Short mmCIF file of C-alpha atoms and ligand atoms in Angstrom, two decimals:
data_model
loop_
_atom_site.label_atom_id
_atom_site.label_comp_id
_atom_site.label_asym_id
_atom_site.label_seq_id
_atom_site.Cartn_x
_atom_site.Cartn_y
_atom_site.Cartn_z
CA UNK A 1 0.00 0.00 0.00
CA UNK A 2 1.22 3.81 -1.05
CA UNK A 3 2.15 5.89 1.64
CA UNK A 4 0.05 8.69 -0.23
CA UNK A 5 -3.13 5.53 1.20
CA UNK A 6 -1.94 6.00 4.66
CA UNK A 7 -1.58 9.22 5.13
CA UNK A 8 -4.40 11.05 3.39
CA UNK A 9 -7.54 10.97 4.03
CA UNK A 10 -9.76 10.37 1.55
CA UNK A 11 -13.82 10.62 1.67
CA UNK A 12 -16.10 7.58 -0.11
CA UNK A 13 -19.46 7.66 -0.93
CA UNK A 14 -21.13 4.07 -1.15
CA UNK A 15 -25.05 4.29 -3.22
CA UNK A 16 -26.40 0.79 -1.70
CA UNK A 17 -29.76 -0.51 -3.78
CA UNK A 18 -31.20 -4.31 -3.17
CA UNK A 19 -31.59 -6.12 -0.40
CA UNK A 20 -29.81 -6.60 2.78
CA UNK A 21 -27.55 -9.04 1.27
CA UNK A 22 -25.98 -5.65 -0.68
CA UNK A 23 -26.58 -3.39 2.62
CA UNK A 24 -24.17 -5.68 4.34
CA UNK A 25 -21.76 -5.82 1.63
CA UNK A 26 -21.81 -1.92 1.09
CA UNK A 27 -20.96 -1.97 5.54
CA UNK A 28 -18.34 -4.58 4.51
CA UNK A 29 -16.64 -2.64 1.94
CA UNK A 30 -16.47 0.53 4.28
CA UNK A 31 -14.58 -1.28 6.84
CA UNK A 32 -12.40 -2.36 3.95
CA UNK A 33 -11.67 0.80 2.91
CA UNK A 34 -11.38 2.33 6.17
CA UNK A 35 -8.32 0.03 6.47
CA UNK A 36 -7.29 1.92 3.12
CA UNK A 37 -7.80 5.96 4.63
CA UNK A 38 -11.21 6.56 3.80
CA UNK A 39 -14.26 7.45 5.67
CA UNK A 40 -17.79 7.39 4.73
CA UNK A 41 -19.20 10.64 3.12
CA UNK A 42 -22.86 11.55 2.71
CA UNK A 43 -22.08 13.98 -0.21
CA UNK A 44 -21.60 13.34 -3.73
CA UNK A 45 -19.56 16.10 -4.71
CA UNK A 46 -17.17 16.17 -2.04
CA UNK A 47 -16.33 12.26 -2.82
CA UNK A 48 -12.72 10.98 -3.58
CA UNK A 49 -14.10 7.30 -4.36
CA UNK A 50 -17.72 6.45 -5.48
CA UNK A 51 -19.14 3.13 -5.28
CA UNK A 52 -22.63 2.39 -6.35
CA UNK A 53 -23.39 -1.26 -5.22
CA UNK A 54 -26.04 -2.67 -7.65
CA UNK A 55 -29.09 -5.29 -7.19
CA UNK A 56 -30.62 -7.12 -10.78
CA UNK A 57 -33.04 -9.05 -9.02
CA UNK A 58 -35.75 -6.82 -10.29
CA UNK A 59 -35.32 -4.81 -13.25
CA UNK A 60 -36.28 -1.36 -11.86
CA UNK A 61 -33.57 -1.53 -9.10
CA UNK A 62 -31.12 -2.28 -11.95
CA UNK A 63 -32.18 0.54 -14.04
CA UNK A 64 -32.17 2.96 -10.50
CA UNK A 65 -28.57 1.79 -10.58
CA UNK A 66 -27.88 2.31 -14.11
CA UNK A 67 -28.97 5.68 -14.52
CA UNK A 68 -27.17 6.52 -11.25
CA UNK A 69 -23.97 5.41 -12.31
CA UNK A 70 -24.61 7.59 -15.61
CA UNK A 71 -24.69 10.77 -13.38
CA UNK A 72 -21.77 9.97 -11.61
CA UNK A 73 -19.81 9.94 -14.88
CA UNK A 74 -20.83 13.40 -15.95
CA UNK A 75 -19.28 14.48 -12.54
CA UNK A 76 -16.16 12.76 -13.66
CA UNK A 77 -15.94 15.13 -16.70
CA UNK A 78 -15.12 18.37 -14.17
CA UNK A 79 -13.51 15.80 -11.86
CA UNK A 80 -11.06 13.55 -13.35
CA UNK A 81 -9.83 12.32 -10.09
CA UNK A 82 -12.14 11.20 -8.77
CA UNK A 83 -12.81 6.82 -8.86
CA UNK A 84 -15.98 5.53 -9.47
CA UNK A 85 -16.71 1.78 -8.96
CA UNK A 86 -19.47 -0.78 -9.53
CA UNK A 87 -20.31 -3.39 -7.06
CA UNK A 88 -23.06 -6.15 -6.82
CA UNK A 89 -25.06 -8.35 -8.98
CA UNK A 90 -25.11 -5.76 -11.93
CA UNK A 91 -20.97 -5.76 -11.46
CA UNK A 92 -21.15 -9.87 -11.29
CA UNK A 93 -23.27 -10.17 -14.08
CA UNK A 94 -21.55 -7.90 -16.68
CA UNK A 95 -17.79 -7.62 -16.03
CA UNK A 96 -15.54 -6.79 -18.16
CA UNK A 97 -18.48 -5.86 -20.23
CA UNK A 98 -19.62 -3.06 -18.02
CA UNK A 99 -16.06 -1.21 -17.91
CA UNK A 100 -16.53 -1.60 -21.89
CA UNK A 101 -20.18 0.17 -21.67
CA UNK A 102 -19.68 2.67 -19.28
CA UNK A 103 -16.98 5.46 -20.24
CA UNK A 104 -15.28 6.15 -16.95
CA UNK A 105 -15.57 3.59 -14.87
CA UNK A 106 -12.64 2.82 -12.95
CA UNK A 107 -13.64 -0.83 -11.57
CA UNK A 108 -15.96 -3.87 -11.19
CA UNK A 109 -16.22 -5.73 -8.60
CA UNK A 110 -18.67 -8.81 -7.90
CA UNK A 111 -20.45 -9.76 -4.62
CA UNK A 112 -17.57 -12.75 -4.46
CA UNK A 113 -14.95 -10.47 -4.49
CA UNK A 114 -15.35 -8.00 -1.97
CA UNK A 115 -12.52 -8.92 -0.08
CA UNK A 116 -10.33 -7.86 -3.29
CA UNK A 117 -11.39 -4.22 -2.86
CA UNK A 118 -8.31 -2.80 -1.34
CA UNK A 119 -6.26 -4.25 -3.50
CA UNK A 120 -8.32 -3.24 -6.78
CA UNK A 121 -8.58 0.00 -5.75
CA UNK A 122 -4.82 0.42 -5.50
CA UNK A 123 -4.10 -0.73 -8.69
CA UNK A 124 -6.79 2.29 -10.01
CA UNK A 125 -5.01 4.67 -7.57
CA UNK A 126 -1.60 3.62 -8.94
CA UNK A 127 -3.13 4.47 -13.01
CA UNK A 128 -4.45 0.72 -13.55
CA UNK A 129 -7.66 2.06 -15.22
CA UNK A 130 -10.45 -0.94 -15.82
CA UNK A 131 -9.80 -3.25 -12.98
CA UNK A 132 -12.31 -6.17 -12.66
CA UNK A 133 -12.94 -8.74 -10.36
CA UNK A 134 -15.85 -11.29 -10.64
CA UNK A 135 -16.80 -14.35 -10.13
CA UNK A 136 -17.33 -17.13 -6.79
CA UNK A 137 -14.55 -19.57 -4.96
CA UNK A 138 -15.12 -22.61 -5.59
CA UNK A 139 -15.88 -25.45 -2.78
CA UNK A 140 -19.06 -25.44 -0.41
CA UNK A 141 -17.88 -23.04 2.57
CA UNK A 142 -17.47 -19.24 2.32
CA UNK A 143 -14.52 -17.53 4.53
CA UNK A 144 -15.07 -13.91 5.34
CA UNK A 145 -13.57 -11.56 7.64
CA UNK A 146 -15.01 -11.12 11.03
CA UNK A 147 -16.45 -7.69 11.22
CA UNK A 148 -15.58 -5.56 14.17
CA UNK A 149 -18.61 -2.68 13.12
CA UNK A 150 -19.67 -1.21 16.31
CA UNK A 151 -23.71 -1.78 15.93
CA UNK A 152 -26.87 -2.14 18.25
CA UNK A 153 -28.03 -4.14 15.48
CA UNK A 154 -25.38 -6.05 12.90
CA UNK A 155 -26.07 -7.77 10.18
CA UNK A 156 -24.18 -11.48 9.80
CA UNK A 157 -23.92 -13.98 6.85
CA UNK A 158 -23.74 -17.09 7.67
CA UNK A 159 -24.19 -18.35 3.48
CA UNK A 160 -24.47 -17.21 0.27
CA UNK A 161 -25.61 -18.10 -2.72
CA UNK A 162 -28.34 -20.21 -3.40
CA UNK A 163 -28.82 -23.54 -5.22
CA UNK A 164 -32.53 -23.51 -5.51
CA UNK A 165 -33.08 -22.22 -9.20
CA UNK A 166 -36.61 -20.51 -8.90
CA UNK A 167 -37.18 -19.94 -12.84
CA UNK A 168 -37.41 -16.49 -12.59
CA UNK A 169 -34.46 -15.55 -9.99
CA UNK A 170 -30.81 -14.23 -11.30
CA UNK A 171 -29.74 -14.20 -7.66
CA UNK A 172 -28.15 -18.55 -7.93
CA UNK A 173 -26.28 -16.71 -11.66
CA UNK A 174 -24.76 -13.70 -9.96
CA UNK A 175 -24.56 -14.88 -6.13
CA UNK A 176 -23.48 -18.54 -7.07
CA UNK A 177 -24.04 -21.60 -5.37
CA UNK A 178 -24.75 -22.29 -1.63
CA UNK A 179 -21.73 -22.05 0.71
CA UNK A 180 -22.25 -21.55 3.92
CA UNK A 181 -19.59 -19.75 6.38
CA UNK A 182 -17.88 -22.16 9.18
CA UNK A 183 -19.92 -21.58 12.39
CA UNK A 184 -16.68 -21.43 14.12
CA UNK A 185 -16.29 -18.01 12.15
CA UNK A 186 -20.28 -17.00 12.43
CA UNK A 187 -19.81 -17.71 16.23
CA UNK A 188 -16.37 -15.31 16.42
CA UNK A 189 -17.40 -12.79 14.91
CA UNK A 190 -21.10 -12.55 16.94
CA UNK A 191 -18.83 -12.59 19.83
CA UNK A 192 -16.52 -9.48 18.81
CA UNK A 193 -19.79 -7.99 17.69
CA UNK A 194 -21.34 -8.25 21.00
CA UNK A 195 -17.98 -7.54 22.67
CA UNK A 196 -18.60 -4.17 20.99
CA UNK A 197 -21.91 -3.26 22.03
CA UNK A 198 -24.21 -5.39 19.49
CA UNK A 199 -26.94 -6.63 20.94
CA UNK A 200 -29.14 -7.92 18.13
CA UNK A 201 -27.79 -9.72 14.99
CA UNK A 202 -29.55 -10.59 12.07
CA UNK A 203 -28.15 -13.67 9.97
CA UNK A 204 -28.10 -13.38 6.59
CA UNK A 205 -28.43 -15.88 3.68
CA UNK A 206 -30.72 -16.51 0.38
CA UNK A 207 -31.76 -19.90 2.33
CA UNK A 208 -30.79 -19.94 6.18
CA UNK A 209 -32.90 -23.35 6.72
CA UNK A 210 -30.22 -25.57 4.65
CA UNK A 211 -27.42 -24.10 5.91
CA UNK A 212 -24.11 -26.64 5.62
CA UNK A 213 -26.56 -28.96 4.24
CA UNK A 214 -24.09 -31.45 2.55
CA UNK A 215 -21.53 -30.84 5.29
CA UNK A 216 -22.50 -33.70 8.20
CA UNK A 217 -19.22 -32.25 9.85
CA UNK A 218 -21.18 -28.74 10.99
CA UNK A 219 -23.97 -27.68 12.62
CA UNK A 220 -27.29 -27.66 11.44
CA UNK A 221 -29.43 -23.94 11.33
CA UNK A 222 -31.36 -25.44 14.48
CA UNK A 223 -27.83 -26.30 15.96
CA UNK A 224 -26.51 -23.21 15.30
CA UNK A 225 -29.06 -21.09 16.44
CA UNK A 226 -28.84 -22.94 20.33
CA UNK A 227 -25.25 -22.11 19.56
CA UNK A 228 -25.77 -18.02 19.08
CA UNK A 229 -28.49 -18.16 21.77
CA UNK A 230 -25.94 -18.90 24.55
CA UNK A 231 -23.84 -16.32 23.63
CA UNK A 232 -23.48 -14.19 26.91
CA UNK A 233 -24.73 -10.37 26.04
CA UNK A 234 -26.46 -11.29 23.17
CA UNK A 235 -29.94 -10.26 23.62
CA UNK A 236 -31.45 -10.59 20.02
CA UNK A 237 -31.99 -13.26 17.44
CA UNK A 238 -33.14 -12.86 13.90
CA UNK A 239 -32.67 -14.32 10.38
CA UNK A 240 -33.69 -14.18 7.11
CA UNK A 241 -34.47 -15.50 4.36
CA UNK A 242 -36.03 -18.99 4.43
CA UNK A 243 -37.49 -21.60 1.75
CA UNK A 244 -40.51 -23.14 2.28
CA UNK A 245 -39.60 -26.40 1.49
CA UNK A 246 -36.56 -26.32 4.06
CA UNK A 247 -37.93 -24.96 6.63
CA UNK A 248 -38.42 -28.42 9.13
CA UNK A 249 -40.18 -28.81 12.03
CA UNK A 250 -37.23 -29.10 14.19
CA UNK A 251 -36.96 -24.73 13.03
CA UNK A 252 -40.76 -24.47 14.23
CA UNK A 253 -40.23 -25.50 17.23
CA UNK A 254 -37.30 -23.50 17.95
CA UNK A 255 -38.97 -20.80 18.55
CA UNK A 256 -39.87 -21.70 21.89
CA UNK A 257 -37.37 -22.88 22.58
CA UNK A 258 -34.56 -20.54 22.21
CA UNK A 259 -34.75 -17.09 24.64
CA UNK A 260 -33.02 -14.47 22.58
CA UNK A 261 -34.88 -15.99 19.01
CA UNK A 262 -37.21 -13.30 18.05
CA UNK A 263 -40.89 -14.32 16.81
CA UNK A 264 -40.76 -13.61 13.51
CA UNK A 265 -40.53 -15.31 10.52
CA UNK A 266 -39.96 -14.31 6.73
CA UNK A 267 -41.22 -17.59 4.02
CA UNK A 268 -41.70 -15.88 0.84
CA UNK A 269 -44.54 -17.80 -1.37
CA UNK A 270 -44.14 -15.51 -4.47
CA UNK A 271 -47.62 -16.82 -5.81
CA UNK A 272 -50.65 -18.51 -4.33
CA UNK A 273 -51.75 -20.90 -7.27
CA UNK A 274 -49.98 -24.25 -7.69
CA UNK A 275 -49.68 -23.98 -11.36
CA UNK A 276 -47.68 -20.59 -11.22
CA UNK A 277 -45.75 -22.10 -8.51
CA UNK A 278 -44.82 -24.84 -10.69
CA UNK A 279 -43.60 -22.84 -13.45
CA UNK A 280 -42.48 -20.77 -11.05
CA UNK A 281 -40.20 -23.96 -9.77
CA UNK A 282 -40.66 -23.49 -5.87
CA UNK A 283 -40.81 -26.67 -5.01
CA UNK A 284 -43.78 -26.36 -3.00
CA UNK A 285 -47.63 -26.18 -3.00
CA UNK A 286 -49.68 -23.94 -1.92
CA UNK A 287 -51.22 -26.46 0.45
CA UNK A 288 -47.57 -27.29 1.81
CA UNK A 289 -46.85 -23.25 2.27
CA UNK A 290 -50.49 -22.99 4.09
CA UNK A 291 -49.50 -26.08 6.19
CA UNK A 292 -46.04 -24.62 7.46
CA UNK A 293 -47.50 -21.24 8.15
CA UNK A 294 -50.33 -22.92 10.08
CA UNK A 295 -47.71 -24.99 12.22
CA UNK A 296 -45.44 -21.52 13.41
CA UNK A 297 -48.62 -19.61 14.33
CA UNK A 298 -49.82 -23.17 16.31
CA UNK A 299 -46.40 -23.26 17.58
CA UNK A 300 -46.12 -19.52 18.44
CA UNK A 301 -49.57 -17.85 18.76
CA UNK A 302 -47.65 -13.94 18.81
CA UNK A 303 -45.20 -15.08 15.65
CA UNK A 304 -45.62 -12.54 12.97
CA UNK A 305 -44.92 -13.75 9.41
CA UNK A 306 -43.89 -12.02 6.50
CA UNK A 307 -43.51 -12.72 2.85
CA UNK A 308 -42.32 -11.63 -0.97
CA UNK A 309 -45.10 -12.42 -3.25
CA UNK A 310 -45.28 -11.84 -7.47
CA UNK A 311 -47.88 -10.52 -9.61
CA UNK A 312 -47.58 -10.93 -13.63
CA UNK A 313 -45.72 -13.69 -13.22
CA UNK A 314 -45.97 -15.45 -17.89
CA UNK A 315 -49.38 -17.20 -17.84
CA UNK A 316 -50.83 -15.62 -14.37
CA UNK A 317 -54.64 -15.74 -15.36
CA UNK A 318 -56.95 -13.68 -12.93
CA UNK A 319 -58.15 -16.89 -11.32
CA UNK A 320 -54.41 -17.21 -9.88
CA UNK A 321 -54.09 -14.39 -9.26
CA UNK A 322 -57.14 -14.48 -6.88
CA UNK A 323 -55.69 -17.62 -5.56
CA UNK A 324 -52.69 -15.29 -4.10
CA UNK A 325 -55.65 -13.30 -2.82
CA UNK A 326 -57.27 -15.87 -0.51
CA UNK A 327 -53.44 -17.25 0.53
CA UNK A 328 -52.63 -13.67 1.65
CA UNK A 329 -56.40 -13.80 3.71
CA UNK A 330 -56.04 -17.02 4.44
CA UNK A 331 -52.73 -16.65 6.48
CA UNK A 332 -53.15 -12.92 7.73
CA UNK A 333 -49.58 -12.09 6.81
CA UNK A 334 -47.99 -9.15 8.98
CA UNK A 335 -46.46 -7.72 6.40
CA UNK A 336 -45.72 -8.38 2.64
CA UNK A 337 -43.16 -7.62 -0.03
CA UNK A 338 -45.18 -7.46 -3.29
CA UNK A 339 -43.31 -6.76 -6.71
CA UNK A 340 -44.32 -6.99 -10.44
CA UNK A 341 -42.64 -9.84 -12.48
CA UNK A 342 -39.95 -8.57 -14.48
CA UNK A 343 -38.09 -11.20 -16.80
CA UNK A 344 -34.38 -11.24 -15.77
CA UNK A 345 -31.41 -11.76 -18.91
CA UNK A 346 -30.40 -15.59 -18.06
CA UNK A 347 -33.34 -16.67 -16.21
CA UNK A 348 -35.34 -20.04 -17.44
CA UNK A 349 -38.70 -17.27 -17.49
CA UNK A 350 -37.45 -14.93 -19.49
CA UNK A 351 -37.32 -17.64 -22.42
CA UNK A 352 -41.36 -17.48 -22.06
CA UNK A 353 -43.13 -14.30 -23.25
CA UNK A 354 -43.83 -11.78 -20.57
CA UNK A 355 -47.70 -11.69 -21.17
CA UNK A 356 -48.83 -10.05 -18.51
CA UNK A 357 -49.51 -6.29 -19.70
CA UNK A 358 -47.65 -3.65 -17.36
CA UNK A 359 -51.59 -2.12 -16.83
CA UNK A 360 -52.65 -6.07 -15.20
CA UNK A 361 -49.64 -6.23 -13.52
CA UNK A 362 -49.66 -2.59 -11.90
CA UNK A 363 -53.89 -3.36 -10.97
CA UNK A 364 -52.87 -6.33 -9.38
CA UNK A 365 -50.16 -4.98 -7.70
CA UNK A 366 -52.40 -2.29 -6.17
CA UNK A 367 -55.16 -4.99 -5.33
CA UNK A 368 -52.74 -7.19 -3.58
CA UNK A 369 -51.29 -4.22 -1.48
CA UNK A 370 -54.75 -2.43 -0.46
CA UNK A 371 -55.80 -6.11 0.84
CA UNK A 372 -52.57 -6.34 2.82
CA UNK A 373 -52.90 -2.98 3.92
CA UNK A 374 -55.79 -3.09 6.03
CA UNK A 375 -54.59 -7.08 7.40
CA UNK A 376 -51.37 -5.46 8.45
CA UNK A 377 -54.05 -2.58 10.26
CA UNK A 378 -55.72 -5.26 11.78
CA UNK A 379 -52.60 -7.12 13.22
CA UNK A 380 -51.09 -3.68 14.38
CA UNK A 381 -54.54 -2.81 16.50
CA UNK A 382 -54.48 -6.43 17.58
CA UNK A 383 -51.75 -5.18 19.71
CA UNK A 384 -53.10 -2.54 21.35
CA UNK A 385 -52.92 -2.47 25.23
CA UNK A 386 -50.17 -5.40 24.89
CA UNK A 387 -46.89 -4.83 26.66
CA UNK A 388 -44.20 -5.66 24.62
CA UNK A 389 -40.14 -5.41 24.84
CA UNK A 390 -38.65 -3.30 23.03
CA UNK A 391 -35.13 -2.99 22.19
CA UNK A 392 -34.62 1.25 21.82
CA UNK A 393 -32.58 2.02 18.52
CA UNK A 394 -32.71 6.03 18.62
CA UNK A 395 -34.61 8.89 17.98
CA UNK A 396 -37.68 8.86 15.83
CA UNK A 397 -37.71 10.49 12.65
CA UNK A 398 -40.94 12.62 13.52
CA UNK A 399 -39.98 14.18 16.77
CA UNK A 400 -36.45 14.50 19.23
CA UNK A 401 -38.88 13.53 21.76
CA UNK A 402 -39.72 10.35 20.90
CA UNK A 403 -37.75 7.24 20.49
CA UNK A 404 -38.02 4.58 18.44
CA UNK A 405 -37.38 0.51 18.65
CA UNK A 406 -38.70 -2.40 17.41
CA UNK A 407 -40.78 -5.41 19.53
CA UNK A 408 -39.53 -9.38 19.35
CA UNK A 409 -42.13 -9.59 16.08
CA UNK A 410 -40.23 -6.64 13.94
CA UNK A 411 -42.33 -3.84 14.30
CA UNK A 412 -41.75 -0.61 14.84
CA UNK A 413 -43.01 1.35 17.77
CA UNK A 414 -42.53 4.77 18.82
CA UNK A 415 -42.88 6.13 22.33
CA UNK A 416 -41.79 9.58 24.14
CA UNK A 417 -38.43 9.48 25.82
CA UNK A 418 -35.01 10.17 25.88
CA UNK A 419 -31.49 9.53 24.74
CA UNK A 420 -30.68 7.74 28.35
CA UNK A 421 -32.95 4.46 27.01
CA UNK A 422 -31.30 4.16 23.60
CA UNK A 423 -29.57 0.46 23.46
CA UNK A 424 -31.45 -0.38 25.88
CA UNK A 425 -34.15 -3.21 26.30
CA UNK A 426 -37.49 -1.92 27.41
CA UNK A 427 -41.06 -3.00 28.18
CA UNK A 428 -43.70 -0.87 26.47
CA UNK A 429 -47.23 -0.69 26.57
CA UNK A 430 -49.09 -0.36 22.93
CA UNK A 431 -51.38 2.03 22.86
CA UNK A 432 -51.79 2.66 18.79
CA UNK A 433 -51.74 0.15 16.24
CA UNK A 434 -51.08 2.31 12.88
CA UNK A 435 -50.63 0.89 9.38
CA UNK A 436 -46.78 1.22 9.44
CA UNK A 437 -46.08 1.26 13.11
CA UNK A 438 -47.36 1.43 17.03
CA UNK A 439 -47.13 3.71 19.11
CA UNK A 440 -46.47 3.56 22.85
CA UNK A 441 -45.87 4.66 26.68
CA UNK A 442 -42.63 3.16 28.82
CA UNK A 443 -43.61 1.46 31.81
CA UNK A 444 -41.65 2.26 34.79
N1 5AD B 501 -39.26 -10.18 -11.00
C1 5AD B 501 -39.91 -9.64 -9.93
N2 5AD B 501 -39.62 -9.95 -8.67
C2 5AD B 501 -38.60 -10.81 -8.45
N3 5AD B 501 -38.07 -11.29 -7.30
C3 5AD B 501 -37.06 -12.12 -7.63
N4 5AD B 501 -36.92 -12.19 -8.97
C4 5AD B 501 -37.88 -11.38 -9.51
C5 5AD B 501 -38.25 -11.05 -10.84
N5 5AD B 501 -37.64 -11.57 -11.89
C6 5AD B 501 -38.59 -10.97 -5.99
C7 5AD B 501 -39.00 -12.23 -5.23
C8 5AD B 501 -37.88 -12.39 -4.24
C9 5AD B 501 -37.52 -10.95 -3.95
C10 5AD B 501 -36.19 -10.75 -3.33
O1 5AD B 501 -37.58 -10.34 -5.22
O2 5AD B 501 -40.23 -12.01 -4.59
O3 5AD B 501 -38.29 -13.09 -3.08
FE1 SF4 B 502 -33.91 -16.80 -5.98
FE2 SF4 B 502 -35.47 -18.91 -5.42
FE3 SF4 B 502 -32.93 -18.83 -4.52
FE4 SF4 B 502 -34.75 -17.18 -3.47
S1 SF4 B 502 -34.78 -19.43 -3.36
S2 SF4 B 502 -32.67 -16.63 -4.12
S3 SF4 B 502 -36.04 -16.73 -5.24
S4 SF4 B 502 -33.58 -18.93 -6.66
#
């Protein structure tokens, strides 16, 4: 590394779209760099290093990141100096390609490469212009570096990738196959996490339930989880996301079990009719998804569940689509992600025609989303005069005077208070369910 790296400080701004996967690998790649001399900058135009960290599971997050990284090359015309980067699926997906299309761009690199970053960006530093790094190791466990980010709440991934080939999804072409991380490593680094002030983690994967799967040398998820749970300061549990069709009854019951697991539970069902879900290639019915959210709200009357669903999905007639209707009555989600099919380059559906007119697919989408508005209404007021922990993350948005947290089941709730609570478990009595959050009073 240049002495110019050490010595200067440099500002980076990181644009982060997708999912949490890419959140956590934009908080990875800042501790990277802040091995490298720069810090995190809110501002554009004051940036010595831009990195916009890109999501193609849908195509308008892809196109939010295209047109992004457009403007940042028109700022490159007054500012020569400054290095702008692409990261995530879009960088995994079109490589070299991408450093070809986009006039400017100083580097690529791929969700599998992150831990390159340093070393890429002193080759650009040193005049290497068009650096690229894509692409997965091989073999069926991931090593990462333990993060030492000083969080209440902290993000961990415990596997990527994802073997489960869903004919629509990109993510098993740009993430790659399932590996799962060594729980000797998940287990360090919850431990230096905690040892720095986390108190909840969230583990991250495409498909938590088969972690290590073909490894009989590990731990299973169920194993695992016991493991984190006896973690002394740890106060928090959460993961996401599952697959149906993995998730076991030995995970249902866990819930119980298990005092820091939170009650709450993400199984996306993307459709409600079995012949979508077919083409679809779940591996699951819609009687089998019914069954398995029926057994965790048996097995844990306050769980809430939460789900991705699909409209316009090729050959969605209206009576599926009012199939995905009655599932989302029938199992009184908490909350739902809801997106409109968009065929993905690579994908086994975008070889079918994308029938589904952008007018059917936006009224569905606005169907599906008005019914889920008024269940999630309904669960929220179902809480009302409940007392609930809380674990308090801040200030609220709306008012210094109020803080803000979240109960065991993921929501939000604000209450008034002060800055002395923050970090800080806390029992709260609901007094206002709302649509997007509750609202509260401490009890002393
Ligand atoms: N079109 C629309 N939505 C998609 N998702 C994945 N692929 C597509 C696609 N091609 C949704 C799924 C998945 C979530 C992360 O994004 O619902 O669970
Ligand atoms: Fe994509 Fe299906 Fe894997 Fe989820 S389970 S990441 S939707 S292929």
């Amino acid at each position: 590394m240049s002495d110019k790296l050490i010595v200067m400080e440099k500002r980076v701004y990181i644009k982060t779209f997708g999912c949490q996967m890419n959140e956590h690998d934009s908080e990875r790649m800042l501790a990277l760099l802040a091995g490298c001399g720069y810090q995190e900058t809110k501002r554009w135009d004051e940036a010595d290093l831009i990195l916009v960290n890109t999501c193609t599971v849908r195509e308008k997050p892809e196109q939010k990141a295209y047109s992004f990284v457009g403007r940042f090359q028109r700022l490159k015309e007054n500012n020569p100096d400054v290095i702008v980067g692409v990261a995530g699926c879009v960088a995994q997906q079109g490589g070299e390609r991408l450093l070809a299309r986009i006039p400017g761009l100083d580097f690529v690199i791929g969700p599998g490469k992150i831990y390159r970053l340093p070393e890429i960006l002193h080759d650009v530093e040193k005049g290497r212009k068009g650096a690229c790094a894509v692409g997965f190791e091989d073999g069926s466990s991931v090593h990462l570096p333990i993060s030492h980010s000083q969080q209440l709440r902290a993000y961990v991934t415990i596997m990527q990738g994802c073997d489960n080939f869903c004919s629509y999804c990109v993510v098993p072409s740009v993430r790659g196959r399932e590996r799962s991380r060594p729980s000797s490593e998940v287990l360090a680094e919850i431990e230096s996490l905690v040892q720095r002030g986390t108190k909840e983690v969230i583990l991250l994967g495409q498909n938590v339930n088969s972690y290590a799967k073909n490894n009989p040398h590990e731990l299973t998820f169920p194993q695992l989880l016991a493991k984190i749970n006896e973690i002394p300061g740890l106060e928090r549990i959460r993961f996401t996301t599952s697959h149906p069709k993995d998730l076991t009854e030995e995970v249902i019951l866990t819930f119980g079990k298990l005092k820091h697991l939170c009650e709450h539970f993400h199984l996306p069902f993307q459709a409600g009719s079995n012949a979508v879900l077919e083409r679809m290639n779940r591996g699951h019915t819609r009687e089998e998804y019914l069954a398995k959210a029926k057994r965790l709200r048996e097995a844990t009357p306050q769980i809430s569940i939460t789900a991705d669903v699909m409209v316009g999905f090729p050959g969605e007639r209206e009576e599926d689509f009012s199939q995905t209707l009655e599932l989302i009555q029938d199992v009184e989600f908490d909350g739902l992600f809801s997106f409109k099919y968009s065929p993905r380059e690579g994908t086994q559906a975008a070889q079918w025609k994308d029938d589904i007119t952008p007018e059917i697919k936006q009224r569905r989408l606005e169907v599906l989303q008005e019914l889920q508005r008024e269940i999630t209404l309904k669960r929220n007021k179902k809480l009302e005069g409940a007392v609930r922990e809380v674990l308090v993350e801040g200030r609220s948005r709306n008012s210094p005077h109020t803080m803000m947290g979240r109960i065991r089941c993921n929501r939000i709730v604000n209450f008034p208070g002060g800055p002395e609570v923050v970090g800080e478990l806390v029992k709260v009595k609901i007094n206002e369910g709302l649509q997007n959050s509750l609202r509260g009073e401490l009890c002393r």
